[in-house]
Amino acid sequence: MDMSRIDERVRLGDTERWTIISGDGQHVFHPHQTQFQILSINGEPPPPEESGWEDSVWVNGKREVVIAARFDTYAAENIPYMFHCHILDHEDLGMMGQFLVIDEQPGS
């Protein structure tokens, strides 16, 4: 984990579609400061227990998950949000990234 690295930049108010995959192992993906809906799991609609608003989702090497998240909360350049695995051993190993939510128009 590099605290000065920014992995993604998202525009304030945008709804983004993210595809979450894992090469090996199992992970519980959790992005800060947003909730999301699961659009598909391995190309199929999610089961009823995963069809509501979520703040984390389980992924492994056999489970590709597509989510839609809206980013309505501004993040200052010096205070990025993070996404990470909620398994404590993985967090301790630095399995996380950071993203900014920026208030800027396309082309500016």
Short mmCIF file of N, CA and C in Angstrom, two decimals:
data_model
loop_
_atom_site.label_atom_id
_atom_site.label_comp_id
_atom_site.label_asym_id
_atom_site.label_seq_id
_atom_site.Cartn_x
_atom_site.Cartn_y
_atom_site.Cartn_z
N MET A 1 0.84 -1.19 0.00
CA MET A 1 0.00 0.00 0.00
C MET A 1 0.88 1.24 0.00
N ASP A 2 0.70 2.05 -1.00
CA ASP A 2 1.44 3.30 -1.12
C ASP A 2 0.44 4.44 -0.91
N MET A 3 0.55 5.13 0.22
CA MET A 3 -0.41 6.18 0.56
C MET A 3 -0.41 7.35 -0.43
N SER A 4 0.65 7.50 -1.21
CA SER A 4 0.70 8.61 -2.16
C SER A 4 0.19 8.20 -3.55
N ARG A 5 -0.12 6.92 -3.75
CA ARG A 5 -0.59 6.46 -5.06
C ARG A 5 -2.11 6.59 -5.16
N ILE A 6 -2.58 7.08 -6.29
CA ILE A 6 -4.01 7.14 -6.59
C ILE A 6 -4.25 6.18 -7.74
N ASP A 7 -5.12 5.18 -7.52
CA ASP A 7 -5.37 4.15 -8.53
C ASP A 7 -6.46 4.54 -9.52
N GLU A 8 -7.45 5.28 -9.06
CA GLU A 8 -8.58 5.67 -9.92
C GLU A 8 -9.01 7.08 -9.59
N ARG A 9 -9.57 7.74 -10.61
CA ARG A 9 -10.19 9.05 -10.43
C ARG A 9 -11.61 8.94 -10.97
N VAL A 10 -12.56 9.36 -10.16
CA VAL A 10 -13.98 9.27 -10.50
C VAL A 10 -14.56 10.67 -10.42
N ARG A 11 -15.40 11.03 -11.38
CA ARG A 11 -16.04 12.35 -11.34
C ARG A 11 -17.22 12.34 -10.38
N LEU A 12 -17.32 13.40 -9.58
CA LEU A 12 -18.41 13.58 -8.64
C LEU A 12 -19.75 13.46 -9.36
N GLY A 13 -20.65 12.64 -8.85
CA GLY A 13 -21.97 12.47 -9.43
C GLY A 13 -22.08 11.38 -10.47
N ASP A 14 -20.94 10.84 -10.91
CA ASP A 14 -20.97 9.78 -11.92
C ASP A 14 -21.40 8.44 -11.32
N THR A 15 -22.04 7.65 -12.15
CA THR A 15 -22.29 6.25 -11.83
C THR A 15 -21.35 5.46 -12.71
N GLU A 16 -20.56 4.61 -12.08
CA GLU A 16 -19.59 3.81 -12.82
C GLU A 16 -19.89 2.33 -12.70
N ARG A 17 -19.49 1.63 -13.73
CA ARG A 17 -19.62 0.17 -13.76
C ARG A 17 -18.21 -0.40 -13.58
N TRP A 18 -18.01 -1.18 -12.54
CA TRP A 18 -16.72 -1.79 -12.25
C TRP A 18 -16.84 -3.30 -12.34
N THR A 19 -15.88 -3.94 -12.96
CA THR A 19 -15.80 -5.40 -12.99
C THR A 19 -14.76 -5.83 -11.97
N ILE A 20 -15.17 -6.64 -11.03
CA ILE A 20 -14.31 -7.08 -9.93
C ILE A 20 -13.95 -8.55 -10.16
N ILE A 21 -12.65 -8.81 -10.27
CA ILE A 21 -12.18 -10.19 -10.46
C ILE A 21 -11.02 -10.44 -9.51
N SER A 22 -10.75 -11.71 -9.30
CA SER A 22 -9.64 -12.10 -8.44
C SER A 22 -8.88 -13.20 -9.15
N GLY A 23 -7.56 -13.07 -9.24
CA GLY A 23 -6.76 -14.12 -9.86
C GLY A 23 -6.77 -15.38 -9.02
N ASP A 24 -6.30 -15.27 -7.81
CA ASP A 24 -6.24 -16.40 -6.89
C ASP A 24 -6.84 -16.00 -5.56
N GLY A 25 -7.25 -16.99 -4.82
CA GLY A 25 -7.75 -16.74 -3.47
C GLY A 25 -9.15 -16.18 -3.45
N GLN A 26 -9.59 -15.88 -2.26
CA GLN A 26 -10.92 -15.33 -2.04
C GLN A 26 -10.78 -13.98 -1.37
N HIS A 27 -11.66 -13.07 -1.76
CA HIS A 27 -11.58 -11.71 -1.27
C HIS A 27 -12.98 -11.15 -1.05
N VAL A 28 -13.08 -10.24 -0.12
CA VAL A 28 -14.32 -9.49 0.10
C VAL A 28 -14.01 -8.04 -0.26
N PHE A 29 -14.40 -7.65 -1.46
CA PHE A 29 -14.11 -6.32 -2.00
C PHE A 29 -15.02 -5.29 -1.37
N HIS A 30 -14.42 -4.19 -0.88
CA HIS A 30 -15.18 -3.13 -0.22
C HIS A 30 -14.63 -1.76 -0.62
N PRO A 31 -15.41 -0.95 -1.36
CA PRO A 31 -15.00 0.43 -1.64
C PRO A 31 -15.58 1.38 -0.59
N HIS A 32 -14.80 2.33 -0.14
CA HIS A 32 -15.28 3.29 0.85
C HIS A 32 -16.15 4.36 0.20
N GLN A 33 -17.04 4.91 1.00
CA GLN A 33 -17.86 6.08 0.69
C GLN A 33 -18.86 5.89 -0.45
N THR A 34 -19.22 4.65 -0.73
CA THR A 34 -20.28 4.41 -1.71
C THR A 34 -20.92 3.07 -1.43
N GLN A 35 -22.13 2.92 -1.87
CA GLN A 35 -22.78 1.62 -1.92
C GLN A 35 -22.97 1.30 -3.40
N PHE A 36 -23.24 0.05 -3.69
CA PHE A 36 -23.36 -0.35 -5.08
C PHE A 36 -24.41 -1.43 -5.22
N GLN A 37 -24.79 -1.67 -6.47
CA GLN A 37 -25.66 -2.80 -6.78
C GLN A 37 -24.90 -3.74 -7.69
N ILE A 38 -25.09 -5.02 -7.46
CA ILE A 38 -24.46 -6.04 -8.29
C ILE A 38 -25.30 -6.20 -9.56
N LEU A 39 -24.67 -5.98 -10.71
CA LEU A 39 -25.36 -6.12 -11.99
C LEU A 39 -25.34 -7.57 -12.47
N SER A 40 -24.19 -8.23 -12.27
CA SER A 40 -24.09 -9.62 -12.70
C SER A 40 -22.97 -10.34 -11.95
N ILE A 41 -23.13 -11.65 -11.88
CA ILE A 41 -22.11 -12.55 -11.34
C ILE A 41 -21.89 -13.61 -12.41
N ASN A 42 -20.70 -13.62 -12.98
CA ASN A 42 -20.39 -14.54 -14.10
C ASN A 42 -21.40 -14.40 -15.24
N GLY A 43 -21.79 -13.15 -15.50
CA GLY A 43 -22.69 -12.87 -16.63
C GLY A 43 -24.15 -13.13 -16.35
N GLU A 44 -24.50 -13.56 -15.16
CA GLU A 44 -25.90 -13.85 -14.79
C GLU A 44 -26.37 -12.83 -13.76
N PRO A 45 -27.69 -12.59 -13.70
CA PRO A 45 -28.21 -11.69 -12.65
C PRO A 45 -27.87 -12.25 -11.26
N PRO A 46 -27.69 -11.37 -10.29
CA PRO A 46 -27.36 -11.84 -8.95
C PRO A 46 -28.55 -12.57 -8.32
N PRO A 47 -28.29 -13.49 -7.39
CA PRO A 47 -29.39 -14.13 -6.67
C PRO A 47 -30.08 -13.12 -5.76
N PRO A 48 -31.29 -13.41 -5.29
CA PRO A 48 -32.04 -12.45 -4.46
C PRO A 48 -31.24 -11.90 -3.27
N GLU A 49 -30.45 -12.74 -2.63
CA GLU A 49 -29.72 -12.28 -1.45
C GLU A 49 -28.58 -11.32 -1.78
N GLU A 50 -28.27 -11.13 -3.06
CA GLU A 50 -27.23 -10.18 -3.47
C GLU A 50 -27.78 -9.14 -4.44
N SER A 51 -29.09 -8.95 -4.45
CA SER A 51 -29.67 -8.03 -5.43
C SER A 51 -30.02 -6.66 -4.85
N GLY A 52 -29.76 -6.43 -3.58
CA GLY A 52 -30.02 -5.12 -2.98
C GLY A 52 -28.78 -4.26 -2.99
N TRP A 53 -28.83 -3.17 -2.23
CA TRP A 53 -27.67 -2.30 -2.09
C TRP A 53 -26.63 -2.99 -1.23
N GLU A 54 -25.38 -2.91 -1.66
CA GLU A 54 -24.28 -3.61 -0.99
C GLU A 54 -23.16 -2.62 -0.67
N ASP A 55 -22.32 -3.00 0.29
CA ASP A 55 -21.10 -2.24 0.52
C ASP A 55 -19.86 -3.12 0.43
N SER A 56 -20.07 -4.41 0.20
CA SER A 56 -18.96 -5.34 -0.03
C SER A 56 -19.50 -6.53 -0.83
N VAL A 57 -18.57 -7.22 -1.51
CA VAL A 57 -18.97 -8.37 -2.31
C VAL A 57 -17.83 -9.39 -2.34
N TRP A 58 -18.19 -10.64 -2.27
CA TRP A 58 -17.23 -11.73 -2.29
C TRP A 58 -16.83 -12.06 -3.72
N VAL A 59 -15.52 -12.19 -3.96
CA VAL A 59 -15.01 -12.60 -5.27
C VAL A 59 -13.94 -13.67 -5.07
N ASN A 60 -13.80 -14.50 -6.06
CA ASN A 60 -12.69 -15.47 -6.10
C ASN A 60 -12.34 -15.71 -7.56
N GLY A 61 -11.44 -16.65 -7.82
CA GLY A 61 -10.98 -16.90 -9.18
C GLY A 61 -12.06 -17.41 -10.12
N LYS A 62 -13.19 -17.84 -9.57
CA LYS A 62 -14.28 -18.38 -10.39
C LYS A 62 -15.51 -17.47 -10.39
N ARG A 63 -15.37 -16.27 -9.88
CA ARG A 63 -16.53 -15.41 -9.71
C ARG A 63 -16.19 -13.99 -10.17
N GLU A 64 -16.66 -13.62 -11.36
CA GLU A 64 -16.51 -12.26 -11.87
C GLU A 64 -17.78 -11.49 -11.53
N VAL A 65 -17.61 -10.38 -10.85
CA VAL A 65 -18.75 -9.59 -10.38
C VAL A 65 -18.71 -8.21 -11.03
N VAL A 66 -19.83 -7.80 -11.60
CA VAL A 66 -19.96 -6.46 -12.19
C VAL A 66 -20.89 -5.66 -11.29
N ILE A 67 -20.41 -4.48 -10.87
CA ILE A 67 -21.21 -3.64 -9.99
C ILE A 67 -21.44 -2.28 -10.64
N ALA A 68 -22.47 -1.57 -10.15
CA ALA A 68 -22.72 -0.17 -10.52
C ALA A 68 -22.72 0.63 -9.22
N ALA A 69 -21.87 1.66 -9.18
CA ALA A 69 -21.74 2.50 -7.99
C ALA A 69 -21.85 3.96 -8.40
N ARG A 70 -22.57 4.72 -7.58
CA ARG A 70 -22.68 6.17 -7.79
C ARG A 70 -21.78 6.86 -6.77
N PHE A 71 -21.06 7.87 -7.24
CA PHE A 71 -20.09 8.56 -6.40
C PHE A 71 -20.56 9.99 -6.16
N ASP A 72 -21.22 10.21 -5.03
CA ASP A 72 -21.83 11.50 -4.70
C ASP A 72 -21.07 12.27 -3.63
N THR A 73 -19.98 11.73 -3.13
CA THR A 73 -19.25 12.38 -2.04
C THR A 73 -17.87 12.77 -2.53
N TYR A 74 -17.58 14.04 -2.45
CA TYR A 74 -16.31 14.60 -2.91
C TYR A 74 -15.17 14.14 -2.00
N ALA A 75 -14.03 13.81 -2.60
CA ALA A 75 -12.82 13.49 -1.85
C ALA A 75 -11.74 14.49 -2.21
N ALA A 76 -11.21 15.16 -1.21
CA ALA A 76 -10.13 16.12 -1.44
C ALA A 76 -8.89 15.39 -1.93
N GLU A 77 -8.06 16.10 -2.71
CA GLU A 77 -6.84 15.50 -3.27
C GLU A 77 -5.95 14.89 -2.20
N ASN A 78 -5.95 15.46 -1.00
CA ASN A 78 -5.08 14.95 0.05
C ASN A 78 -5.76 13.92 0.96
N ILE A 79 -7.03 13.60 0.68
CA ILE A 79 -7.75 12.61 1.49
C ILE A 79 -8.52 11.67 0.55
N PRO A 80 -7.83 10.75 -0.11
CA PRO A 80 -8.51 9.83 -1.02
C PRO A 80 -9.32 8.78 -0.26
N TYR A 81 -10.26 8.18 -0.95
CA TYR A 81 -10.99 7.04 -0.41
C TYR A 81 -10.22 5.78 -0.79
N MET A 82 -10.53 4.68 -0.12
CA MET A 82 -9.83 3.45 -0.44
C MET A 82 -10.81 2.35 -0.82
N PHE A 83 -10.29 1.37 -1.54
CA PHE A 83 -11.00 0.11 -1.75
C PHE A 83 -10.03 -0.98 -1.31
N HIS A 84 -10.58 -2.03 -0.73
CA HIS A 84 -9.70 -3.03 -0.16
C HIS A 84 -10.45 -4.34 0.07
N CYS A 85 -9.70 -5.34 0.46
CA CYS A 85 -10.27 -6.62 0.85
C CYS A 85 -10.58 -6.57 2.33
N HIS A 86 -11.76 -7.01 2.71
CA HIS A 86 -12.18 -6.96 4.11
C HIS A 86 -11.68 -8.16 4.93
N ILE A 87 -10.92 -9.04 4.34
CA ILE A 87 -10.31 -10.12 5.12
C ILE A 87 -9.09 -9.52 5.82
N LEU A 88 -9.06 -9.60 7.15
CA LEU A 88 -8.04 -8.88 7.92
C LEU A 88 -6.62 -9.23 7.52
N ASP A 89 -6.33 -10.50 7.26
CA ASP A 89 -4.98 -10.87 6.84
C ASP A 89 -4.60 -10.17 5.54
N HIS A 90 -5.56 -10.03 4.64
CA HIS A 90 -5.29 -9.38 3.36
C HIS A 90 -5.07 -7.87 3.55
N GLU A 91 -5.87 -7.26 4.42
CA GLU A 91 -5.66 -5.84 4.72
C GLU A 91 -4.28 -5.62 5.30
N ASP A 92 -3.88 -6.50 6.22
CA ASP A 92 -2.56 -6.38 6.84
C ASP A 92 -1.43 -6.50 5.82
N LEU A 93 -1.68 -7.22 4.74
CA LEU A 93 -0.67 -7.38 3.69
C LEU A 93 -0.70 -6.24 2.67
N GLY A 94 -1.60 -5.25 2.89
CA GLY A 94 -1.64 -4.09 2.01
C GLY A 94 -2.48 -4.28 0.77
N MET A 95 -3.45 -5.18 0.79
CA MET A 95 -4.29 -5.43 -0.37
C MET A 95 -5.38 -4.36 -0.44
N MET A 96 -4.97 -3.18 -0.91
CA MET A 96 -5.90 -2.06 -0.99
C MET A 96 -5.39 -1.06 -2.01
N GLY A 97 -6.30 -0.21 -2.44
CA GLY A 97 -5.97 0.86 -3.37
C GLY A 97 -6.72 2.11 -2.95
N GLN A 98 -6.48 3.20 -3.69
CA GLN A 98 -7.11 4.47 -3.36
C GLN A 98 -7.71 5.11 -4.60
N PHE A 99 -8.81 5.86 -4.37
CA PHE A 99 -9.43 6.59 -5.47
C PHE A 99 -9.87 7.96 -5.01
N LEU A 100 -9.91 8.88 -5.95
CA LEU A 100 -10.40 10.23 -5.71
C LEU A 100 -11.75 10.40 -6.38
N VAL A 101 -12.60 11.19 -5.75
CA VAL A 101 -13.84 11.64 -6.38
C VAL A 101 -13.63 13.13 -6.62
N ILE A 102 -13.56 13.49 -7.90
CA ILE A 102 -13.19 14.85 -8.25
C ILE A 102 -14.37 15.60 -8.88
N ASP A 103 -14.44 16.87 -8.58
CA ASP A 103 -15.51 17.72 -9.11
C ASP A 103 -14.98 18.48 -10.31
N GLU A 104 -14.98 17.79 -11.44
CA GLU A 104 -14.46 18.43 -12.65
C GLU A 104 -15.26 17.93 -13.84
N GLN A 105 -15.48 18.81 -14.77
CA GLN A 105 -16.25 18.49 -15.96
C GLN A 105 -15.37 17.81 -17.01
N PRO A 106 -15.98 16.99 -17.87
CA PRO A 106 -15.18 16.36 -18.94
C PRO A 106 -14.46 17.42 -19.75
N GLY A 107 -13.20 17.13 -20.08
CA GLY A 107 -12.41 18.03 -20.91
C GLY A 107 -11.76 19.18 -20.17
N SER A 108 -11.99 19.26 -18.85
CA SER A 108 -11.38 20.38 -18.10
C SER A 108 -10.11 19.95 -17.42
#
